[in-house]
Short mmCIF file of C-alpha atoms in Angstrom, two decimals:
data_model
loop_
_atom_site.label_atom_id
_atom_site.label_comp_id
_atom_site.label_asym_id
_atom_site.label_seq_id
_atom_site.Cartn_x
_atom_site.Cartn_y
_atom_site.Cartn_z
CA UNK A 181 -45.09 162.49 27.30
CA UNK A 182 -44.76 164.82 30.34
CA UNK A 183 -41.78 164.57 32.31
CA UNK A 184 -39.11 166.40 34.65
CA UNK A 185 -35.14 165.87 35.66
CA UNK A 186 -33.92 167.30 38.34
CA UNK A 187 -30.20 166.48 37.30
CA UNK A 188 -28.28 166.94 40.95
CA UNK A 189 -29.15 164.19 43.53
CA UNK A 190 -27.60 166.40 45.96
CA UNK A 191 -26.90 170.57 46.36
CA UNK A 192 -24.57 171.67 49.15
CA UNK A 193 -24.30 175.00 49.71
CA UNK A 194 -22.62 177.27 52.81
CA UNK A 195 -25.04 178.79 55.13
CA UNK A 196 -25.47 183.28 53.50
CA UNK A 197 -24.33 181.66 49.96
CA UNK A 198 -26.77 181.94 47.29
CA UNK A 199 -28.41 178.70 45.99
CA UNK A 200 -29.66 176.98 42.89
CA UNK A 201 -31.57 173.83 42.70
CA UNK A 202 -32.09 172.59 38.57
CA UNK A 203 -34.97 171.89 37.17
CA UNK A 204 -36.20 171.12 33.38
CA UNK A 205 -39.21 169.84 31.90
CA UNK A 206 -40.73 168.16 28.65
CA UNK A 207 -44.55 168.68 28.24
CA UNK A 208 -46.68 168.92 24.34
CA UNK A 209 -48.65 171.95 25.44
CA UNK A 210 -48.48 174.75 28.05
CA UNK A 211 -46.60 173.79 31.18
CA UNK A 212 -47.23 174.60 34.33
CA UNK A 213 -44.85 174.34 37.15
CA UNK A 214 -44.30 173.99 40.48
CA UNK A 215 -41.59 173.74 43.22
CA UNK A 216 -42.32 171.77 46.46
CA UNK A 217 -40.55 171.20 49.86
CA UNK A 218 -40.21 168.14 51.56
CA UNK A 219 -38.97 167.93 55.48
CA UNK A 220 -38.01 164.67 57.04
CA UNK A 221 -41.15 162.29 57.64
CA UNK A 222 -43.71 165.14 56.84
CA UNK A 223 -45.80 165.72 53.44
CA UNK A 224 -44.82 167.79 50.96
CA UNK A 225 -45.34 171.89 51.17
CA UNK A 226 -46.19 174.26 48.27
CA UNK A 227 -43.42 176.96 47.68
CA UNK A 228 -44.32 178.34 44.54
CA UNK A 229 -45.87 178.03 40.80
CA UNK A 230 -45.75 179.21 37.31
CA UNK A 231 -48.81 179.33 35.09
CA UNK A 232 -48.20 182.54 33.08
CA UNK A 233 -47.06 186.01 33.11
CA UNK A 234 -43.91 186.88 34.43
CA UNK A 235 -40.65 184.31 34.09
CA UNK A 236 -39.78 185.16 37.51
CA UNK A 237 -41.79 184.26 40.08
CA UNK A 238 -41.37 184.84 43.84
CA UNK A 239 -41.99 182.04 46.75
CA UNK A 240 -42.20 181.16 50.31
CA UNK A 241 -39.14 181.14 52.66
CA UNK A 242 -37.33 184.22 50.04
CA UNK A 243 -37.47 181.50 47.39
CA UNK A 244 -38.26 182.11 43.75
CA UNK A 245 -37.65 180.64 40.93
CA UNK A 246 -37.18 181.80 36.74
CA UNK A 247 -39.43 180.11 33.88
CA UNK A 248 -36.87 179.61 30.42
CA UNK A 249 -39.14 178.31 28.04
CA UNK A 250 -36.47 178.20 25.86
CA UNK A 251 -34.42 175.94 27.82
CA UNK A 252 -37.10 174.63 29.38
CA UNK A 253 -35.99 174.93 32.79
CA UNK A 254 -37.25 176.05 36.20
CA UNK A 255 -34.66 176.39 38.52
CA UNK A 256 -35.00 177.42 42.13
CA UNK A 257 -33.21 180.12 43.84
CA UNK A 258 -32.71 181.71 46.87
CA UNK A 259 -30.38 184.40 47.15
CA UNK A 260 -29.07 183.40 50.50
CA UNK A 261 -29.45 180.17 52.25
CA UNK A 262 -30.48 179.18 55.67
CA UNK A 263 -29.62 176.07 57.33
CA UNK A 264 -32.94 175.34 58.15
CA UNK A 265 -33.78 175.19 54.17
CA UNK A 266 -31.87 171.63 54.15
CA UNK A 267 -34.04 169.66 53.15
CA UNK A 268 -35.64 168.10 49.75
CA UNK A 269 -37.21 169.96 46.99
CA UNK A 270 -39.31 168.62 44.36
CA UNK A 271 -39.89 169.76 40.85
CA UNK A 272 -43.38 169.22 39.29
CA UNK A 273 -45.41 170.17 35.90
CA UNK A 274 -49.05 169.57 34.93
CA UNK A 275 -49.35 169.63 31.08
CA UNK A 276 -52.60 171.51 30.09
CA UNK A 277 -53.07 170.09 27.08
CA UNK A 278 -52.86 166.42 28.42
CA UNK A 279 -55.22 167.45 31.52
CA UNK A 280 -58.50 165.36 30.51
CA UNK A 281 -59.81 162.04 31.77
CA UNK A 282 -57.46 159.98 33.90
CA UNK A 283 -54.70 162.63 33.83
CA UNK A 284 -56.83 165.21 34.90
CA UNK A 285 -55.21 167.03 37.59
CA UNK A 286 -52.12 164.98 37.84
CA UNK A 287 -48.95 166.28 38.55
CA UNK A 288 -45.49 164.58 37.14
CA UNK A 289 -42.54 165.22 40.06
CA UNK A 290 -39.12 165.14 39.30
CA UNK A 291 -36.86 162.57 41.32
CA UNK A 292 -36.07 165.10 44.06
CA UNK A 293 -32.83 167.40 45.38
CA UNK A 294 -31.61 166.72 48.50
CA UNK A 295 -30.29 170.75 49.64
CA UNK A 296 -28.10 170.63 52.34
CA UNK A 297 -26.82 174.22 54.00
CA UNK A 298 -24.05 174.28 56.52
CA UNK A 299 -23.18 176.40 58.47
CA UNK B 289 -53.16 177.82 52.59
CA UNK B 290 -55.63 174.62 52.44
CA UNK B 291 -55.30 171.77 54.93
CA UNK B 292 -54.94 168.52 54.54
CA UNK B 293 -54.85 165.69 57.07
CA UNK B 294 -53.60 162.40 57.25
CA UNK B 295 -54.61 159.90 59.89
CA UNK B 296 -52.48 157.99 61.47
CA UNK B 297 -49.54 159.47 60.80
CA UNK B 298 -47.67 156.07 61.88
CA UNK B 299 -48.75 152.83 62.05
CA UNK B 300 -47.24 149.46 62.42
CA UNK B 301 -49.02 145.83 61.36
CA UNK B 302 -48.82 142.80 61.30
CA UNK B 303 -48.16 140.61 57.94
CA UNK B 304 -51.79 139.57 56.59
CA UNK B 305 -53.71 142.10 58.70
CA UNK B 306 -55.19 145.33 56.53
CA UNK B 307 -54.59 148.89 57.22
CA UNK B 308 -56.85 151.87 56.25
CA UNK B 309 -55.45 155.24 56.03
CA UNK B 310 -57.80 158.56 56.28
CA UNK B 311 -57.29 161.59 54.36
CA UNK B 312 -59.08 164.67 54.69
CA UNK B 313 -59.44 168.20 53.35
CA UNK B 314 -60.37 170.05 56.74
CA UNK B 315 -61.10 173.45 55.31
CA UNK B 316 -62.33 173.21 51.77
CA UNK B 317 -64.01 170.04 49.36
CA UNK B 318 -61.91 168.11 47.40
CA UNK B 319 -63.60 166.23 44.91
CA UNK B 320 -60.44 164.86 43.28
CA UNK B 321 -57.68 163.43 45.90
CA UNK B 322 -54.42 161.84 44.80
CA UNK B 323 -52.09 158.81 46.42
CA UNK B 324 -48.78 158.53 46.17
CA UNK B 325 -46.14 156.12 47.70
CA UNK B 326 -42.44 157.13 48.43
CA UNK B 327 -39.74 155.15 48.85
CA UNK B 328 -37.04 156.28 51.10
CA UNK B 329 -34.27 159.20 49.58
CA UNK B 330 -36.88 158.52 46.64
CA UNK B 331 -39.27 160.42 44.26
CA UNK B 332 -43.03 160.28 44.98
CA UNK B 333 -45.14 157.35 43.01
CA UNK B 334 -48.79 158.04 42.17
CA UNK B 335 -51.02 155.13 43.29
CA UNK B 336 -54.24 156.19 41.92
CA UNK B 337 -56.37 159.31 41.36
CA UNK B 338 -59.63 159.40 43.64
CA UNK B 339 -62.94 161.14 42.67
CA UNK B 340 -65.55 161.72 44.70
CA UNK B 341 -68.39 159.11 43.94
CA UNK B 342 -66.60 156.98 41.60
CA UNK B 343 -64.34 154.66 41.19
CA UNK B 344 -60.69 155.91 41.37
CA UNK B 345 -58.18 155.66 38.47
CA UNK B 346 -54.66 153.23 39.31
CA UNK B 347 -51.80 153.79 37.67
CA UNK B 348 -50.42 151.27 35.65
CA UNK B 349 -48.74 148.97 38.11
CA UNK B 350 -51.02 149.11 40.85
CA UNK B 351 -53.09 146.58 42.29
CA UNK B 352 -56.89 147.72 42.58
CA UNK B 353 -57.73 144.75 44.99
CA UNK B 354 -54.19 145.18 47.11
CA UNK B 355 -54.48 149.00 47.71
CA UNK B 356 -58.39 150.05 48.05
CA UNK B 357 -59.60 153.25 47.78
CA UNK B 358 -62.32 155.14 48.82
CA UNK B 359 -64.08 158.69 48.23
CA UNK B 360 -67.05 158.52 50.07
CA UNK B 361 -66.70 162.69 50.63
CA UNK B 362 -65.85 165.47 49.19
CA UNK B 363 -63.92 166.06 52.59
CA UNK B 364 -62.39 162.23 53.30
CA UNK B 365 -60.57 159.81 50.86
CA UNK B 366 -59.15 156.52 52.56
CA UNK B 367 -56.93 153.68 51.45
CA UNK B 368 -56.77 150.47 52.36
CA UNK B 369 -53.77 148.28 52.17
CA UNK B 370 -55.23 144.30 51.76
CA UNK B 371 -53.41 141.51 53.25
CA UNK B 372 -50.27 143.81 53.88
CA UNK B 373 -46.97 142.45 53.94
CA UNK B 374 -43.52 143.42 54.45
CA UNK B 375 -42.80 144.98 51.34
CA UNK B 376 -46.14 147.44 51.59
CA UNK B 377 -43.97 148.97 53.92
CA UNK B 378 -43.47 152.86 52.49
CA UNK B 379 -44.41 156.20 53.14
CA UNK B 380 -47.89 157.23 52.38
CA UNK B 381 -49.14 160.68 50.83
CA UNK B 382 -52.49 161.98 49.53
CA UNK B 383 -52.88 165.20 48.25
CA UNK B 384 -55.80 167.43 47.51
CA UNK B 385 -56.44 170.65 44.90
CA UNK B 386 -58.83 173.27 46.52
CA UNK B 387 -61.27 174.02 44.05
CA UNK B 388 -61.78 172.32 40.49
CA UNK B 389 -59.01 170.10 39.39
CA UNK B 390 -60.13 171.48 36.55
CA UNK B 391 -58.98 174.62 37.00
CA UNK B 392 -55.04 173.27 36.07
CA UNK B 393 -53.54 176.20 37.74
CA UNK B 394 -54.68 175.26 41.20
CA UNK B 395 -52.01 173.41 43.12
CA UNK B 396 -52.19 170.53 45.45
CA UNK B 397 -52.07 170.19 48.80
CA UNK B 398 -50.31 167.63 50.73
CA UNK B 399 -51.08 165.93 53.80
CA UNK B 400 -48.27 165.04 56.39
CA UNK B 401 -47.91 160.98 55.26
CA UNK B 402 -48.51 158.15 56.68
CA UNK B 403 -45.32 155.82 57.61
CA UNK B 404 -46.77 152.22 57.50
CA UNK B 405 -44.51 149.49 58.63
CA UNK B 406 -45.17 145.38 58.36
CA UNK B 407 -43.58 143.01 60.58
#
């Protein structure tokens, strides 16, 4: 079965701090992965993805974010934060082997991370 | 990146009355659209899975005759919530992939929601 955690509810970081929003995953085959952002009343917007290639993969807004297959994780990071990134992020994976029929296509989110950046 | 609109983006009803929601792709065809549902401080729910010219795919859980929905397009998806009442109430999202859904890399694009509130 495909699923992800996002294990913090809530990240607070200061405004020019780095941060780090968690993220692992369980899929059978190949994951591949994707970090959204969510504003207040608005739909969600695409920051970044991994499909292959390089662990480390670089975002919208200065984010990016490092594949560990190993630990199967795919954190977010941004080296330092803005206040106007509060907001909520959302881990996702598609599992390409389980992509066929009425899965096809269908993304598995993680519960959410509310970031919060003062200032 | 790909567009993806939601119409209306509020709406308010009364208990017993249905309410259709639009989604479109404005700037590429869609041919597989997805609902979700999210709860407030709350991960997103798929609904269903919606492909154009046939019948979309509900998620366990979901009523087929409460929430209809449509793919008449390759550009337009709707859903209609039956007989709405009070606990319909939610946040509404559809979400699109530009090209083949096939194609498991492509990521999806989300349209702004759709706040839906029963009196």
């Amino acid at each position: 079965a495909q699923s992800v955690a996002q294990p913090e509810d809530q990240v607070n970081v200061a405004e020019g701090n780095p941060l780090t929003v968690k993220c692992t995953y369980s899929v059978s085959g190949n994951p591949y992965l994707f970090w959204y952002v969510q504003y207040p009343n608005r739909g969600l917007q695409f920051l970044l993805k991994y499909i292959t290639g390089d662990n480390l993969v670089k975002g919208s807004y200065g984010f990016e974010a490092e594949f560990n297959k190993s630990q199967t994780s795919f954190h977010l990071k941004k080296p330092s934060a803005l206040v106007s990134d509060s907001a909520l992020y959302f881990c996702a994976v598609r599992d390409s082997s389980a992509d066929r029929g009425s899965t096809l296509g269908r993304l598995y989110f993680g519960r959410g991370t509310q970031l919060t950046v003062w200032p | 990146g790909a567009v993806v609109s939601q119409h209306p983006s509020r709406v308010i009803c009364k208990s017993g009355t249905s309410v259709k929601i639009e989604c479109r792709s404005l700037d590429f065809q869609a041919t597989t659209m997805f609902w979700y549902r999210q709860f407030p401080k709350k991960s997103l729910m798929l609904m269903a899975t919606s492909n154009e010219g046939s019948k979309a795919t509900y998620e366990q859980g979901v009523e087929k005759d409460k929430f209809l929905i449509n793919h008449a397009s390759l550009t337009l998806s709707t859903l209609t919530v039956t007989s709405a009442h009070p606990e319909d109430s939610s946040f509404y999202i559809c979400s699109a992939t530009v090209g083949s859904v096939r194609a498991s890399y492509n990521e999806q694009f989300f349209g702004p929601g759709t706040r839906l509130t029963v009196l």
